[in-house]
XYZ file of C-alpha atoms in Angstrom:
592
model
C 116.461 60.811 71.977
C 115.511 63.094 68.995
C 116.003 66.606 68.448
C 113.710 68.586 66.376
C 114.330 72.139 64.576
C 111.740 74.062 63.608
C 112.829 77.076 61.343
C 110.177 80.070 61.895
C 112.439 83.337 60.628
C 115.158 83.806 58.327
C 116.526 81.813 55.192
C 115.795 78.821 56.354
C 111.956 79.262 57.058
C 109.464 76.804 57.373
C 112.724 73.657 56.836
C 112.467 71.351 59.673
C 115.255 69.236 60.670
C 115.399 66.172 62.954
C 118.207 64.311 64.736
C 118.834 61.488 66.365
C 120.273 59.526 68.922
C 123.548 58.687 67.150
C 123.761 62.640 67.161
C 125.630 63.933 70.269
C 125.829 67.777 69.149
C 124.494 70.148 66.217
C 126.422 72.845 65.348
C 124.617 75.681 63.887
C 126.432 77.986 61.453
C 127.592 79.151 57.868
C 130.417 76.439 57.634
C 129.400 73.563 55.932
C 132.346 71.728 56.868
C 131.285 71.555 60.483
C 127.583 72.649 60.510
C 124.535 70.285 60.769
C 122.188 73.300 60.418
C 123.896 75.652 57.577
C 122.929 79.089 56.196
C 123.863 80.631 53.234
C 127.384 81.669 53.099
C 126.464 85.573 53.001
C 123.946 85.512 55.596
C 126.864 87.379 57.908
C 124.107 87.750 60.968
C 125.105 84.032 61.831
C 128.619 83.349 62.396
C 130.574 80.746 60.696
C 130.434 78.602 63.678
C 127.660 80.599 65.571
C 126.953 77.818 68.301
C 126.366 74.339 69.052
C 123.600 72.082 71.007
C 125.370 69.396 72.941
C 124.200 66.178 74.703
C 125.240 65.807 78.275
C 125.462 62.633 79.733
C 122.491 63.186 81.721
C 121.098 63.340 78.157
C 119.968 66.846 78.262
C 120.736 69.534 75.670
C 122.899 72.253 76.504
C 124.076 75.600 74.707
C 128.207 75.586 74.042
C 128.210 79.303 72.498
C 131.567 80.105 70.209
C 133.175 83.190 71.136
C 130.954 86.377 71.361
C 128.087 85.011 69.016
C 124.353 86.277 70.613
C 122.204 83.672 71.123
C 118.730 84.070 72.467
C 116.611 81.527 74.214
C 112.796 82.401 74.942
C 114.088 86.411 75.307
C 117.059 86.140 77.708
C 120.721 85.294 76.276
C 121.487 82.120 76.069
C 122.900 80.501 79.755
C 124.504 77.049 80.736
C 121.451 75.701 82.161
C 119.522 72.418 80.442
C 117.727 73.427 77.309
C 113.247 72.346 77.511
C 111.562 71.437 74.688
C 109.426 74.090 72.710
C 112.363 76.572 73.558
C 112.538 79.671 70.869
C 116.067 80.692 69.613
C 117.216 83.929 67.604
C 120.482 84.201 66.472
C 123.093 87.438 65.870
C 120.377 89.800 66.984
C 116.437 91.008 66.760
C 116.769 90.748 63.019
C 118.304 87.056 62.651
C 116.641 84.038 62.340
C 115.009 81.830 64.794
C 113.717 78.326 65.165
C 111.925 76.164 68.032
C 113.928 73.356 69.523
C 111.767 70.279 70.359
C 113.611 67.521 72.501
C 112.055 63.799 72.202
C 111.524 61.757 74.753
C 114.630 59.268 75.521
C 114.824 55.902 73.885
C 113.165 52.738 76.561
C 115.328 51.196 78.869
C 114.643 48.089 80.822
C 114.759 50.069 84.198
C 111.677 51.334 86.697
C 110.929 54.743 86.687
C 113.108 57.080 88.484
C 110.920 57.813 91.912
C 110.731 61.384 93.326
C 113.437 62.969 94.291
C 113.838 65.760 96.828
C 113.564 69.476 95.989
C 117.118 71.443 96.643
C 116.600 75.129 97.926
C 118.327 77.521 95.333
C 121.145 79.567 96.973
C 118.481 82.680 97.212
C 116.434 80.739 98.873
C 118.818 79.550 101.485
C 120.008 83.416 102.789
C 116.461 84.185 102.590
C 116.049 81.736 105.211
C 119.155 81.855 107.188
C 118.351 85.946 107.208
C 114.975 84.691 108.502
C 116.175 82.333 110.970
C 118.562 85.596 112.214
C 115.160 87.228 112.599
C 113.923 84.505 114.778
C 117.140 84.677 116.527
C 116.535 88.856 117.676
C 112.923 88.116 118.524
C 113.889 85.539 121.398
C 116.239 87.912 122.358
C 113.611 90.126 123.345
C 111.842 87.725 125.431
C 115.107 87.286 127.299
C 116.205 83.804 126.609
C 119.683 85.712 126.735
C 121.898 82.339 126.222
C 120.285 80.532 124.049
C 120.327 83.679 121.429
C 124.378 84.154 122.142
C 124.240 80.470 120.543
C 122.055 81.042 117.494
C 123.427 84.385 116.569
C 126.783 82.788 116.646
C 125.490 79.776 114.208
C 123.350 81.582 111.837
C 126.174 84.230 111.698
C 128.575 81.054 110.466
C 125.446 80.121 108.732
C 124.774 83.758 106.624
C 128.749 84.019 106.115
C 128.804 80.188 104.532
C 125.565 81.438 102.742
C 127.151 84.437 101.007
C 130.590 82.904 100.202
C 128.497 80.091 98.504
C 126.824 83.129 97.058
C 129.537 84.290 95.204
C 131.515 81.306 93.960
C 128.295 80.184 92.690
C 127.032 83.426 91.377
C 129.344 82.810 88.217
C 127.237 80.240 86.858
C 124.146 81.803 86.948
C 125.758 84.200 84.295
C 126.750 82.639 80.711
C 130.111 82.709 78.913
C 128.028 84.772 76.165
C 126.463 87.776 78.579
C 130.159 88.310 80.514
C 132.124 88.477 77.458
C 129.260 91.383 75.862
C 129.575 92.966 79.546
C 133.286 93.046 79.440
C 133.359 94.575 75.600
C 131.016 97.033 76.380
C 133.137 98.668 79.485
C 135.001 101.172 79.096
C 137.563 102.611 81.680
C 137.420 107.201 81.736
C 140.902 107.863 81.773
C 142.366 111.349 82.413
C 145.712 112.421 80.877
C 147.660 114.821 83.177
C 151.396 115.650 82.771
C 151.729 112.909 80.157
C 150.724 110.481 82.693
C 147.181 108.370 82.818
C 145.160 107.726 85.470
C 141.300 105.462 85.613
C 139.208 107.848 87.299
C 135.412 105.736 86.179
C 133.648 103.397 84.401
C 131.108 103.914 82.001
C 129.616 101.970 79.624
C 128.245 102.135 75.779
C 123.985 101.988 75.565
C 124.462 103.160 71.828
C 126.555 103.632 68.830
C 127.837 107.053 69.952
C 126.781 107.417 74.186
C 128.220 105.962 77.472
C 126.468 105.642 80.658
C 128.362 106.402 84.145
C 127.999 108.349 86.851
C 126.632 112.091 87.344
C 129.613 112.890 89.883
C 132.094 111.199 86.783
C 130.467 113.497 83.971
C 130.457 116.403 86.699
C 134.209 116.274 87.033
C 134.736 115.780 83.128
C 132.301 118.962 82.648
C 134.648 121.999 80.865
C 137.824 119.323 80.839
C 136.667 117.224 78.325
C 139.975 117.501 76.473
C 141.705 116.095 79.730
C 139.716 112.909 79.533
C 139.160 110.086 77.382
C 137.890 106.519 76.959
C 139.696 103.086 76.708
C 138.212 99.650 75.501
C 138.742 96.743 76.674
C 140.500 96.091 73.464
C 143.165 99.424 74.419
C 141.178 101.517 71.781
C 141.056 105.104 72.893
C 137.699 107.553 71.656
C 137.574 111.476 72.475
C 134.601 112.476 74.700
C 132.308 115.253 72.569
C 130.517 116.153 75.473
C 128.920 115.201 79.008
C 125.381 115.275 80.525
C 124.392 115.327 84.179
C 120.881 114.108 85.688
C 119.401 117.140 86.758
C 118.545 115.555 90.469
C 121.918 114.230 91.322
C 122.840 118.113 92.252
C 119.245 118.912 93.468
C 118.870 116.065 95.589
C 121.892 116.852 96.763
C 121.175 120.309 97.930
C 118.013 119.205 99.297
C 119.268 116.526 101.475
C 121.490 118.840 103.628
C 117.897 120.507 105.279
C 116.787 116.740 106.601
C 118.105 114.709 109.668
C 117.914 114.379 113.481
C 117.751 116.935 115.980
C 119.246 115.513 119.863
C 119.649 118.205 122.480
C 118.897 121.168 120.008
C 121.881 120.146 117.246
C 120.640 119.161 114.002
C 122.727 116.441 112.337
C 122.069 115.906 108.215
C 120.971 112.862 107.414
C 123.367 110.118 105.950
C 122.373 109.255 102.823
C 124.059 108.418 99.451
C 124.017 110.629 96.650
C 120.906 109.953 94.679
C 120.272 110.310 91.088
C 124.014 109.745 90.300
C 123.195 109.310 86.333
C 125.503 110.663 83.662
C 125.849 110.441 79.873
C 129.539 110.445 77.764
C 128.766 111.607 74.174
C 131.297 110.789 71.797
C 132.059 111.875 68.072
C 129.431 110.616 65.585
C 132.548 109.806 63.522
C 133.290 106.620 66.021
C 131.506 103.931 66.783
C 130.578 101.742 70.045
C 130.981 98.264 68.740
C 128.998 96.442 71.710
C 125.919 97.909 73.511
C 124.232 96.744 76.478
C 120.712 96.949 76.946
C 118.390 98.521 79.959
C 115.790 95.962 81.755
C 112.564 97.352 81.403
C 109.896 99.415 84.230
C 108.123 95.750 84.363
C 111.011 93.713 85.276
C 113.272 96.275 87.359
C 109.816 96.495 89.717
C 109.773 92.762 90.195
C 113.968 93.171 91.177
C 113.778 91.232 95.014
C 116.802 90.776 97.367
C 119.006 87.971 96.906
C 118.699 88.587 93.111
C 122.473 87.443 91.403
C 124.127 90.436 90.001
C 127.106 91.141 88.360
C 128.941 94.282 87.475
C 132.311 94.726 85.854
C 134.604 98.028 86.510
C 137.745 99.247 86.790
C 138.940 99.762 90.831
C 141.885 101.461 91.431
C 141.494 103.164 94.861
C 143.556 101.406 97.441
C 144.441 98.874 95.354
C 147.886 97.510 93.505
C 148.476 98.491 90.174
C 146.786 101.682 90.061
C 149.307 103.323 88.418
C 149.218 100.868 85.338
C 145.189 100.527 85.721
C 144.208 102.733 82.622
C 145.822 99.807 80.449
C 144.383 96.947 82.634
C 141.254 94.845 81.595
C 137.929 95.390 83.738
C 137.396 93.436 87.260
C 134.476 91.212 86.937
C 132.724 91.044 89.860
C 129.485 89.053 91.539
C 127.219 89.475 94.528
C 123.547 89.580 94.933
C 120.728 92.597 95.644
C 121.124 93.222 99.281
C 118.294 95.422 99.431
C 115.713 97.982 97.491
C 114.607 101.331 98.673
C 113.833 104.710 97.911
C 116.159 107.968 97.818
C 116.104 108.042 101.659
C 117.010 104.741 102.269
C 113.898 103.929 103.672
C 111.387 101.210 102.328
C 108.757 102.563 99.406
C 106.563 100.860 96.768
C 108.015 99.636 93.780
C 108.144 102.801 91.535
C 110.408 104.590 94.061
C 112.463 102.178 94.398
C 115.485 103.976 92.421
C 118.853 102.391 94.698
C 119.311 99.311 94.730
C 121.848 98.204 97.611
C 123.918 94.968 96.783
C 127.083 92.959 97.690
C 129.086 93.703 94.215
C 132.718 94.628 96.132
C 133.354 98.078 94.735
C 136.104 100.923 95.300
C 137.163 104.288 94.006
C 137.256 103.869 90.083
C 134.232 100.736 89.706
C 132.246 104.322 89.758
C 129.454 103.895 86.483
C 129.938 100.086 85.960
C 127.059 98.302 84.718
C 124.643 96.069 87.366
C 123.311 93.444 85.732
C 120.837 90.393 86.353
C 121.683 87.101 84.825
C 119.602 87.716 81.616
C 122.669 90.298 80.712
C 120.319 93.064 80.947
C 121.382 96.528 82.530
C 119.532 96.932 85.996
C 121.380 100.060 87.869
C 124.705 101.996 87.769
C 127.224 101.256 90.488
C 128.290 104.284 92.170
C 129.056 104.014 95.721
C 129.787 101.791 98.668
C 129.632 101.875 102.559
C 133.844 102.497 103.968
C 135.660 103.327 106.545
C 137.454 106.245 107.013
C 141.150 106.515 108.101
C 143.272 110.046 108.698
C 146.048 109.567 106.611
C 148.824 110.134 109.121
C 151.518 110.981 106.754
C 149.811 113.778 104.981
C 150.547 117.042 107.104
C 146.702 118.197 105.901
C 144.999 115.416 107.420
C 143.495 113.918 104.355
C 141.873 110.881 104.774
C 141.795 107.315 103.394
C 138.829 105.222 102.883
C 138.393 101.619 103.099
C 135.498 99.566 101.712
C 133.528 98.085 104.982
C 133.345 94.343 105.523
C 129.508 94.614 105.821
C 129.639 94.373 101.945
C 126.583 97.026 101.567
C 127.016 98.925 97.954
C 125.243 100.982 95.965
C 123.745 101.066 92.451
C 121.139 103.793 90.937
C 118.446 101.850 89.192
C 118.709 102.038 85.494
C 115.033 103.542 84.364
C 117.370 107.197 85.572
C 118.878 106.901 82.843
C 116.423 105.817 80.436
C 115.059 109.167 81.615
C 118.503 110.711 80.967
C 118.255 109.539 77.385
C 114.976 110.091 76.101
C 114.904 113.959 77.377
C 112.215 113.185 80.253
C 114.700 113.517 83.853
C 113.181 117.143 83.841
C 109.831 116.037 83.909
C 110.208 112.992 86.315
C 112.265 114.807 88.708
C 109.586 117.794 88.984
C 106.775 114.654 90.108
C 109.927 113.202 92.354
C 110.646 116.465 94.015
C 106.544 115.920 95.313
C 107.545 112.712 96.672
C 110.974 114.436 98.169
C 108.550 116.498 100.024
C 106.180 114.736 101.306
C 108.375 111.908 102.540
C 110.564 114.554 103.954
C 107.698 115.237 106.397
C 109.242 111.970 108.754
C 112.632 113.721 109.229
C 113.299 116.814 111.136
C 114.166 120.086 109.196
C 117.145 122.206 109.427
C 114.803 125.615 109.108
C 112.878 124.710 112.014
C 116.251 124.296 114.620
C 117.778 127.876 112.685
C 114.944 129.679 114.023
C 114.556 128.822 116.907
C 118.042 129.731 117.477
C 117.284 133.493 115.872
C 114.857 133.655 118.874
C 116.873 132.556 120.733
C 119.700 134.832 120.019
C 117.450 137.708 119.430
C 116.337 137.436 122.849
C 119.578 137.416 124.710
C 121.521 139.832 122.866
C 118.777 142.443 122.768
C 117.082 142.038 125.935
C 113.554 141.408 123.817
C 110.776 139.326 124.608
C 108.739 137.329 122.024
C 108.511 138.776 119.008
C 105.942 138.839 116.410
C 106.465 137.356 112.826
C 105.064 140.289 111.008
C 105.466 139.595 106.862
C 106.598 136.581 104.577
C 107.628 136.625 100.946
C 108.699 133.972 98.776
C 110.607 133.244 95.555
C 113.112 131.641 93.428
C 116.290 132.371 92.063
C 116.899 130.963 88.381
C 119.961 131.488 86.185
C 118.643 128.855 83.746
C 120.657 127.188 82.019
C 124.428 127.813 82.884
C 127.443 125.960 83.055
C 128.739 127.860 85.762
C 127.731 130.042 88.445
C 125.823 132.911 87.924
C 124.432 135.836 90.841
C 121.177 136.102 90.774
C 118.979 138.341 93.419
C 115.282 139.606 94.633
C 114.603 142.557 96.687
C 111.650 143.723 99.126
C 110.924 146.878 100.527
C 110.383 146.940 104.603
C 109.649 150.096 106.551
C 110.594 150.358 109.737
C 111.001 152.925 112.841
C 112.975 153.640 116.175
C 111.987 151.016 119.065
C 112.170 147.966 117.507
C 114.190 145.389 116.375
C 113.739 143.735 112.775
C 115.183 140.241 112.504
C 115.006 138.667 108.832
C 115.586 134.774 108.292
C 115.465 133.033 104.841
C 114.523 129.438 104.653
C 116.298 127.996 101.295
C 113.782 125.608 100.609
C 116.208 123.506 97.931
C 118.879 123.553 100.063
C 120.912 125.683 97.323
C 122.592 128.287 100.066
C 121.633 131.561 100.129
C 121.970 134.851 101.306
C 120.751 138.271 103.133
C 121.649 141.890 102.626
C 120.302 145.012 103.798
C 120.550 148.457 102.034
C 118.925 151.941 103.249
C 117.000 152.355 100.080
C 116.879 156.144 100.335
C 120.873 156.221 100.057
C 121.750 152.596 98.351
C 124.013 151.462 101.770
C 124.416 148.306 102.648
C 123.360 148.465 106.806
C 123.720 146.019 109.443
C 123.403 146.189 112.986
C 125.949 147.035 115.306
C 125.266 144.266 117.400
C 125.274 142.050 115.212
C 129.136 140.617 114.612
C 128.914 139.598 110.661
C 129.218 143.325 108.615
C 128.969 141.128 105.372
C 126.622 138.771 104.247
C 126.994 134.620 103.691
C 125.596 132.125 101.774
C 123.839 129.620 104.124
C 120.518 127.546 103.995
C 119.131 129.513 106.839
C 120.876 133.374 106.798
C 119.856 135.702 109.156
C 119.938 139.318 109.191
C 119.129 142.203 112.429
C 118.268 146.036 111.943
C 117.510 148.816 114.483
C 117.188 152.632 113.300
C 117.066 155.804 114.736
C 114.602 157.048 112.180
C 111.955 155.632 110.194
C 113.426 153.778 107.022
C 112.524 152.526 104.058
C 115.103 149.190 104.126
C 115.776 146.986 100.818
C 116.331 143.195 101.764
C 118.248 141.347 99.343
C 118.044 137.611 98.648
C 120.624 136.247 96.969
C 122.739 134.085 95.649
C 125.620 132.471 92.913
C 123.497 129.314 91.344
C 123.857 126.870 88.639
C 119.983 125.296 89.075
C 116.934 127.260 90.671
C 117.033 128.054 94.522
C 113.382 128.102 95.982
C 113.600 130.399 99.199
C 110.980 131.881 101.413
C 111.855 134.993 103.143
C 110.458 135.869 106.875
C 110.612 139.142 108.352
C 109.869 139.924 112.598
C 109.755 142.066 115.004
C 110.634 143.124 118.865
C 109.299 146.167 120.920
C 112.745 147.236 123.027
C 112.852 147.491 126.135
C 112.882 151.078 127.007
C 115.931 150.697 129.457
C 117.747 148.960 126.592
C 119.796 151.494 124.614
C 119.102 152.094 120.746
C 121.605 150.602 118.311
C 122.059 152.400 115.387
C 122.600 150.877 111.839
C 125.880 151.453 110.187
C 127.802 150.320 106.975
């Protein structure tokens, strides 16, 4: 068997070199005490010993990388599998050199032909059937062959669990030696420093010489205590954190998640869904460095992401686990699982574009917050940052805190990576303002919080003053915008309503962006706040639906006052009605 090297970039150019059989591996590098294929001594983008291509005894050619050299085959990072012939390499980066591997065919033997051989399934393939054959297994059900379905949910359950423990010791070797070592020296554990002591709090990871990824609700806790917090290698080197950046739709989704859910018997229950649009960038000093940077898979290939996909992430866990208290000094956990599942911000299946969480089997725990998700080509596909637990009161604390334990079903989270590609090129404004459309429209399937408040302010209305339907007689609408603050800020609108003896005036605010909000009323002719006296609250609240009542005993001019203490804009729309009293029903007056 020969082995061919074609040189197309870099020093070596347009050389072709040829080996054969009595050649069992080619080392590639600057050192021409070892190296069959040797570039000049100050060509530093190849290492001394960069890499080598070795003969198995199969007689393919494999890739036996030497330390943390980059070596690229056809695009991806170099991997353990057999090498083809007419295979492209680059070596040290986009700018080295690269050459085409051709592999000739191996010398005659006196032997037949080997015949055809079977095709294995790939691990992927098997859960995708056992996870079929589970399907099969419900649909019988429902045609009540009740025993026979006790019997097959009990074997394909065996058969899924063999499935994804096979899943996970074999997961490593999807991965090369090459792509976890870059994963591990790019992760970098956020450490906060309080009373002299450290604790991990997050992961995040470097996507350029001076900027980390992790998670919004990390860089949200860092935000104004940057000089609490700081960032470890892998290699113990600490680096100061300049400043932190938030996707703008990890706090508006959210607030607007709070106004969806289920409605059973008149309650309304939010729905339960993770926090979307947990993105967040670490800046550090321009002065420092990030010596190893991963890099994001692009729109194209995170749309073509499928369950049972192999991931890997790599973290730093502390919750619940041993050794927290010496875990800002520990190396990352490396961990492996597959993509579980791919849907939109609800939860709920979606095309391909809004398909931003990506639900997996990666184990996870307080701390693996911001680690890097990636595929087995090394690239970047989502940002862990949540997992389904269980929750536990913590019987020994006297507040009743709870204690959270990650759930056997295995089902995590990760926010696709194209967030923060957003994040980074100064576009999440723009893509969350066509998302917010989509937010809205798909919204439309859920119940909504306003529409159980006011039925309730009838309702109420009706029994405490003795009314009968009233009439909804203005609406007004608006938003409240502090712009761009770091902290909160009161911001208010006013409309003038007249009204006169005999009636009742109800006011109800819908906050549209689920940022609360709130009501007050003023006599505008004197500047007094006025509520009325049947109605128990004498000060306002911030809620997403607040409510307001008025009577007089002389027609007024009243000032109604929507408001509220925001960091991002709070859409609101404002509805005002109206009840004839009964005229056996006493007046109420307003007072202060």
């Amino acid at each position: 068997m020969t082995i061919t090297i074609t040189h197309l970039e870099g020093p070596l150019k347009d050389e072709v070199q040829t080996f054969g059989d009595d050649v069992d591996a080619v080392v590639f590098g600057r050192d021409r005490e070892v190296a069959q294929v040797v570039y000049p001594p100050e060509y530093d983008i190849v290492g001394r010993r960069h890499f080598e291509l070795r003969r198995t005894k199969a007689g393919d050619y494999t890739v036996e990388l030497f330390g943390t050299r980059y070596v690229n085959i056809n695009g991806k990072p170099a991997d353990n599998a057999p090498v083809k012939s007419g295979s492209i390499f680059r070596l040290g980066g986009k700018s080295g050199p690269s050459f085409k591997v051709e592999i000739g065919a191996p010398a005659a033997a006196d032997l037949p032909v080997t015949g055809k051989q079977e095709v294995m399934p790939t691990i992927d393939e098997r859960i995708r059937r056992y996870v079929a054959y589970a399907g099969s297994a419900v649909a019988i059900a429902l045609v009540g062959v009740i025993g026979y379905v006790v019997f097959l949910h009990s074997t394909f359950a065996q058969q899924i669990e063999i499935a994804r423990a096979e899943a996970a010791a074999q997961s490593k070797t999807r991965f090369s030696e090459a792509t976890l070592q870059m994963l591990e020296a790019a992760v970098y554990a956020v450490v906060k420093t309080e009373d002299g002591v450290e604790e991990s709090k997050g992961t995040a990871w470097a996507f350029a010489p001076h900027a980390l990824a992790t998670n919004a609700h990390v860089t949200e806790a860092i935000k104004g205590h940057e000089d609490e917090f700081t960032l470890k290698g892998s290699d113990g080197k600490t680096y100061t954190i300049k400043n932190v950046i938030s996707h703008p739709g990890y706090l508006a989704f959210k607030s607007f998640k709070t106004k969806l859910g289920t409605t059973r018997w008149g309650e309304f229950t939010p729905l339960d869904l993770i926090n979307e649009y947990d993105v967040g960038i670490i800046e550090i000093e321009e002065t420092e460095t990030l010596p190893v940077l991963l890099k994001f898979a692009s729109e194209e290939e995170l749309e073509k992401l499928t369950p049972g996909t192999p991931v890997a992430s790599i973290g730093f866990p502390v919750e619940g686990l041993a050794g927290g208290d010496t875990a800002a000094s520990a190396p990352g956990t490396l961990h492996f699982g597959h993509i579980s599942s791919l849907t939109d911000v609800f939860m709920v299946r979606a095309e391909p574009e809004h398909r931003l969480l990506i639900q997996h089997s990666v184990p996870v725990t307080g701390g693996a917050s911001g680690s890097p998700l990636i595929d087995t080509s090394g690239k970047v596909i989502g940002l862990v940052n949540g997992g389904n637990t269980t929750v536990f009161k913590d019987t020994e604390d006297s507040v009743g805190a709870k204690v959270r334990l990650p759930s056997a079903a295995l089902i995590n989270f990760a926010q696709r990576v194209d967030l923060l590609e957003d994040l980074k090129d100064g576009k999440a404004d723009e893509a969350l303002a066509a998302d917010e459309t989509y937010w809205q429209e798909r919204g439309k399937e859920f119940d909504d919080y306003f529409d159980v408040a006011v039925n309730e302010f009838k309702g109420v209305t009706k029994k405490r003053y003795q009314v009968g339907e009233g009439e909804l007689v203005e609406t007004e609408s608006g938003e409240l915008d502090a712009g761009k603050v770091d902290s909160f800020k009161l911001e208010s609108k006013s409309y003038d309503f007249d009204v006169e003896p005999g009636k009742v005036y109800g006011f109800i605010a819908d906050a549209e962006s689920g940022v609360p909000i709130g009501i007050n009323v003023k006599n505008k002719a004197t500047s007094k706040f006025v509520r009325d006296a049947k109605d128990p609250r004498q000060t306002s609240e911030l809620e997403l639906a607040p409510t307001a009542w008025i009577t007089v005993t002389e027609p007024t001019t009243l000032e109604v006052i929507v408001w509220s203490l925001v960091t991002r804009p709070a859409k609101y729309e404002l509805f005002a009605y109206e009840w004839p009293t009964p005229k056996t029903a006493p007046s109420s007056d307003a007072g202060s």
